[in-house]
Tab-separated table of C-alpha atoms in Angstrom:
chain	number	residue	atom	x	y	z
A	1	MET	CA	18.022	1.393	-15.390
A	2	LYS	CA	15.433	3.773	-13.976
A	3	LYS	CA	16.722	5.663	-10.945
A	4	GLU	CA	13.354	6.381	-9.331
A	5	GLN	CA	10.750	3.672	-8.757
A	6	ILE	CA	7.050	4.190	-8.093
A	7	ILE	CA	4.963	1.789	-5.997
A	8	LEU	CA	1.168	1.800	-6.170
A	9	GLY	CA	-0.380	0.260	-3.063
A	10	VAL	CA	-4.020	-0.827	-3.065
A	11	ASP	CA	-6.398	-1.728	-0.258
A	12	PRO	CA	-9.191	-3.272	-2.340
A	13	GLY	CA	-12.820	-2.925	-1.441
A	14	THR	CA	-16.228	-2.817	-3.063
A	15	ASN	CA	-17.513	0.147	-1.061
A	16	ILE	CA	-14.263	2.082	-0.618
A	17	MET	CA	-10.965	1.213	-2.314
A	18	GLY	CA	-7.858	2.902	-0.971
A	19	PHE	CA	-4.753	3.732	-2.968
A	20	GLY	CA	-1.351	4.999	-1.904
A	21	ILE	CA	1.609	5.950	-4.048
A	22	ILE	CA	5.227	6.337	-3.002
A	23	SER	CA	8.460	7.046	-4.811
A	24	ILE	CA	11.703	5.263	-4.026
A	25	GLU	CA	14.965	7.010	-4.795
A	26	ASN	CA	18.372	6.292	-3.253
A	27	LYS	CA	16.745	3.683	-0.953
A	28	LYS	CA	14.438	6.347	0.528
A	29	ALA	CA	10.642	6.396	0.314
A	30	SER	CA	8.773	9.615	-0.404
A	31	PHE	CA	5.047	10.245	-0.351
A	32	ILE	CA	3.374	11.055	-3.676
A	33	ASP	CA	-0.382	10.626	-3.203
A	34	MET	CA	-3.131	8.697	-1.446
A	35	GLY	CA	-6.876	8.629	-1.577
A	36	CYS	CA	-10.024	6.594	-1.943
A	37	ILE	CA	-12.306	5.518	-4.725
A	38	VAL	CA	-15.800	5.628	-3.251
A	39	LEU	CA	-18.111	2.991	-4.685
A	40	ASN	CA	-20.920	2.677	-2.137
A	41	LYS	CA	-23.409	4.690	-4.245
A	42	ILE	CA	-23.098	2.239	-7.148
A	43	GLU	CA	-25.648	-0.517	-6.588
A	44	ASP	CA	-24.771	-2.910	-9.440
A	45	HIS	CA	-21.741	-5.011	-8.434
A	46	SER	CA	-20.514	-5.406	-12.020
A	47	LEU	CA	-20.565	-1.615	-12.452
A	48	LYS	CA	-18.498	-1.293	-9.271
A	49	LEU	CA	-15.950	-3.694	-10.774
A	50	LYS	CA	-15.851	-1.654	-13.989
A	51	LYS	CA	-15.212	1.540	-12.001
A	52	ILE	CA	-12.448	-0.192	-10.006
A	53	PHE	CA	-10.806	-1.314	-13.258
A	54	ASP	CA	-11.171	2.092	-14.948
A	55	ASP	CA	-9.916	4.028	-11.923
A	56	THR	CA	-6.966	1.659	-11.451
A	57	ILE	CA	-6.018	2.187	-15.108
A	58	ALA	CA	-6.345	5.966	-14.571
A	59	LEU	CA	-3.959	5.768	-11.564
A	60	ILE	CA	-1.517	3.716	-13.645
A	61	ASN	CA	-1.696	6.230	-16.511
A	62	ARG	CA	-1.154	9.149	-14.148
A	63	TYR	CA	1.679	7.792	-11.975
A	64	HIS	CA	3.308	5.075	-14.138
A	65	PRO	CA	4.056	2.707	-11.238
A	66	ASP	CA	6.825	0.122	-11.490
A	67	PHE	CA	5.061	-2.198	-9.025
A	68	LEU	CA	1.566	-2.848	-7.721
A	69	ALA	CA	1.380	-3.981	-4.106
A	70	ILE	CA	-2.013	-5.237	-2.966
A	71	GLU	CA	-3.429	-6.571	0.263
A	72	ALA	CA	-3.953	-10.326	-0.100
A	73	PRO	CA	-7.316	-11.944	0.621
A	74	PHE	CA	-8.109	-12.765	4.202
A	75	PHE	CA	-10.699	-15.133	5.577
A	76	GLY	CA	-13.890	-13.730	7.025
A	77	LYS	CA	-17.173	-15.110	8.213
A	78	ASN	CA	-19.328	-13.684	5.418
A	79	VAL	CA	-18.760	-15.718	2.249
A	80	GLN	CA	-20.573	-13.209	0.009
A	81	SER	CA	-18.379	-10.354	1.250
A	82	MET	CA	-15.243	-12.425	0.663
A	83	LEU	CA	-16.391	-13.266	-2.863
A	84	LYS	CA	-17.026	-9.592	-3.684
A	85	LEU	CA	-13.675	-8.561	-2.207
A	86	GLY	CA	-11.910	-11.284	-4.208
A	87	ARG	CA	-13.500	-9.965	-7.385
A	88	ALA	CA	-12.344	-6.423	-6.567
A	89	GLN	CA	-8.796	-7.693	-5.957
A	90	GLY	CA	-8.892	-9.620	-9.219
A	91	VAL	CA	-9.998	-6.563	-11.188
A	92	VAL	CA	-7.159	-4.442	-9.724
A	93	ILE	CA	-4.650	-7.193	-10.528
A	94	ALA	CA	-6.040	-7.544	-14.072
A	95	ALA	CA	-5.693	-3.781	-14.636
A	96	ALA	CA	-2.037	-3.875	-13.556
A	97	LEU	CA	-1.305	-6.999	-15.589
A	98	SER	CA	-2.858	-5.375	-18.668
A	99	ARG	CA	-0.085	-2.773	-18.366
A	100	GLU	CA	2.587	-5.405	-17.536
A	101	ILE	CA	3.129	-4.126	-14.009
A	102	PRO	CA	4.489	-6.731	-11.560
A	103	ILE	CA	2.051	-7.671	-8.777
A	104	HIS	CA	3.021	-8.344	-5.156
A	105	GLU	CA	0.522	-9.467	-2.514
A	106	TYR	CA	0.961	-9.054	1.230
A	107	SER	CA	-1.163	-10.320	4.094
A	108	PRO	CA	-2.718	-7.733	6.434
A	109	ARG	CA	-0.488	-9.003	9.241
A	110	LYS	CA	2.689	-8.688	7.118
A	111	ILE	CA	1.729	-5.126	6.141
A	112	LYS	CA	1.212	-4.050	9.761
A	113	GLN	CA	4.395	-5.854	10.848
A	114	SER	CA	6.446	-4.120	8.151
A	115	VAL	CA	5.185	-0.629	8.940
A	116	THR	CA	4.841	-0.703	12.738
A	117	GLY	CA	6.870	-3.712	13.829
A	118	LYS	CA	3.676	-5.247	15.252
A	119	GLY	CA	1.425	-7.550	13.187
A	120	SER	CA	-1.608	-6.801	15.344
A	121	ALA	CA	-1.302	-2.996	15.125
A	122	SER	CA	-4.488	-0.953	14.824
A	123	LYS	CA	-5.356	1.153	11.784
A	124	GLU	CA	-4.634	4.228	13.912
A	125	GLN	CA	-1.157	2.935	14.807
A	126	VAL	CA	-0.403	2.200	11.142
A	127	ALA	CA	-1.563	5.679	10.093
A	128	SER	CA	0.475	7.312	12.865
A	129	MET	CA	3.641	5.460	11.855
A	130	LEU	CA	3.133	6.386	8.191
A	131	GLU	CA	2.692	10.002	9.244
A	132	ARG	CA	6.132	9.872	10.881
A	133	LEU	CA	7.922	7.789	8.249
A	134	LEU	CA	6.693	9.834	5.291
A	135	ASN	CA	6.400	13.234	7.018
A	136	LEU	CA	2.707	13.481	6.166
A	137	THR	CA	1.130	16.819	7.005
A	138	GLU	CA	-2.486	15.836	6.340
A	139	MET	CA	-4.320	12.621	7.056
A	140	PRO	CA	-7.209	11.384	4.895
A	141	ALA	CA	-10.807	10.989	6.031
A	142	HIS	CA	-10.737	7.192	5.529
A	143	PHE	CA	-8.245	4.651	6.842
A	144	ASP	CA	-8.580	2.851	3.489
A	145	ALA	CA	-6.137	5.416	2.044
A	146	THR	CA	-3.537	4.974	4.805
A	147	ASP	CA	-4.014	1.193	4.618
A	148	ALA	CA	-3.173	1.355	0.904
A	149	LEU	CA	-0.158	3.570	1.611
A	150	ALA	CA	0.934	0.958	4.166
A	151	VAL	CA	0.753	-1.733	1.456
A	152	ALA	CA	3.093	0.337	-0.740
A	153	MET	CA	5.482	0.918	2.195
A	154	CYS	CA	5.372	-2.789	3.023
A	155	HIS	CA	6.544	-3.601	-0.504
A	156	PHE	CA	9.370	-1.085	-0.183
A	157	MET	CA	10.404	-2.379	3.232
A	158	GLN	CA	10.209	-6.047	2.286
A	159	ASN	CA	12.406	-5.460	-0.724
A	160	SER	CA	14.867	-3.064	0.886
A	161	THR	CA	15.318	-5.129	4.064
A	162	THR	CA	17.139	-7.828	2.117
A	163	THR	CA	19.500	-5.226	0.701
A	164	ALA	CA	19.855	-3.421	4.018
A	165	SER	CA	20.749	-6.591	5.900
A	166	LYS	CA	23.614	-7.129	3.465
A	167	ASP	CA	24.759	-3.528	3.788
A	168	ALA	CA	27.415	-3.282	6.485
A	169	LYS	CA	26.937	0.514	6.644
A	170	THR	CA	23.419	0.386	8.087
A	171	GLY	CA	23.708	-2.466	10.541
A	172	TYR	CA	19.910	-2.848	10.592
A	173	SER	CA	18.152	-6.041	9.610
A	174	SER	CA	14.624	-4.601	9.664
A	175	TRP	CA	12.580	-1.427	10.105
A	176	ALA	CA	11.690	-2.554	13.614
A	177	SER	CA	15.409	-2.735	14.422
A	178	PHE	CA	15.997	0.711	12.907
A	179	ILE	CA	13.105	2.254	14.834
A	180	LYS	CA	14.197	0.665	18.105
A	181	ASN	CA	17.660	2.155	17.727
A	182	ASN	CA	16.434	5.543	16.505
A	183	GLU	CA	13.469	6.383	18.720
A	184	HIS	CA	14.842	9.900	19.161
A	185	ARG	CA	14.290	10.515	15.422
A	186	ILE	CA	10.571	9.697	15.635
A	187	LYS	CA	8.267	12.493	16.779
């Protein structure tokens, strides 16, 4: 069994798509990379989808993730925007499935809840918590990158919480519980 696991988190979009990559070893998350794929200069929607697919495959080839965590669709008022976003999500999922990488979807609320302990947290609050949790020294220009990193962390936290709650050594049932009892460790 592989000792280290890599999680690729994606915040899909048709103008800017964020990605975040973390490594999990000994039940500890470490930052690997994050960034954005900028698509707003590509006018043809089908060409945007091709770039999303190609760039997702490139990320997979470079980092060899064990899991893909992606933000699930959410309901908005603009049907055309939702349709385009759904296509972008589908292309990312298809790229991962073509490489037999397991897919996990999380709602925006679940992602924020996992990272900050508050489902209604702002993008700034999510980025600030990630900065502390992963000891980030530089923050990206776009929140799409930190949003994607949050998706990856959400997958880690959702899957380690079950283990942690069974582990008598930790005594914590969630990240929120850990943070509450360890505020002195957070800058």
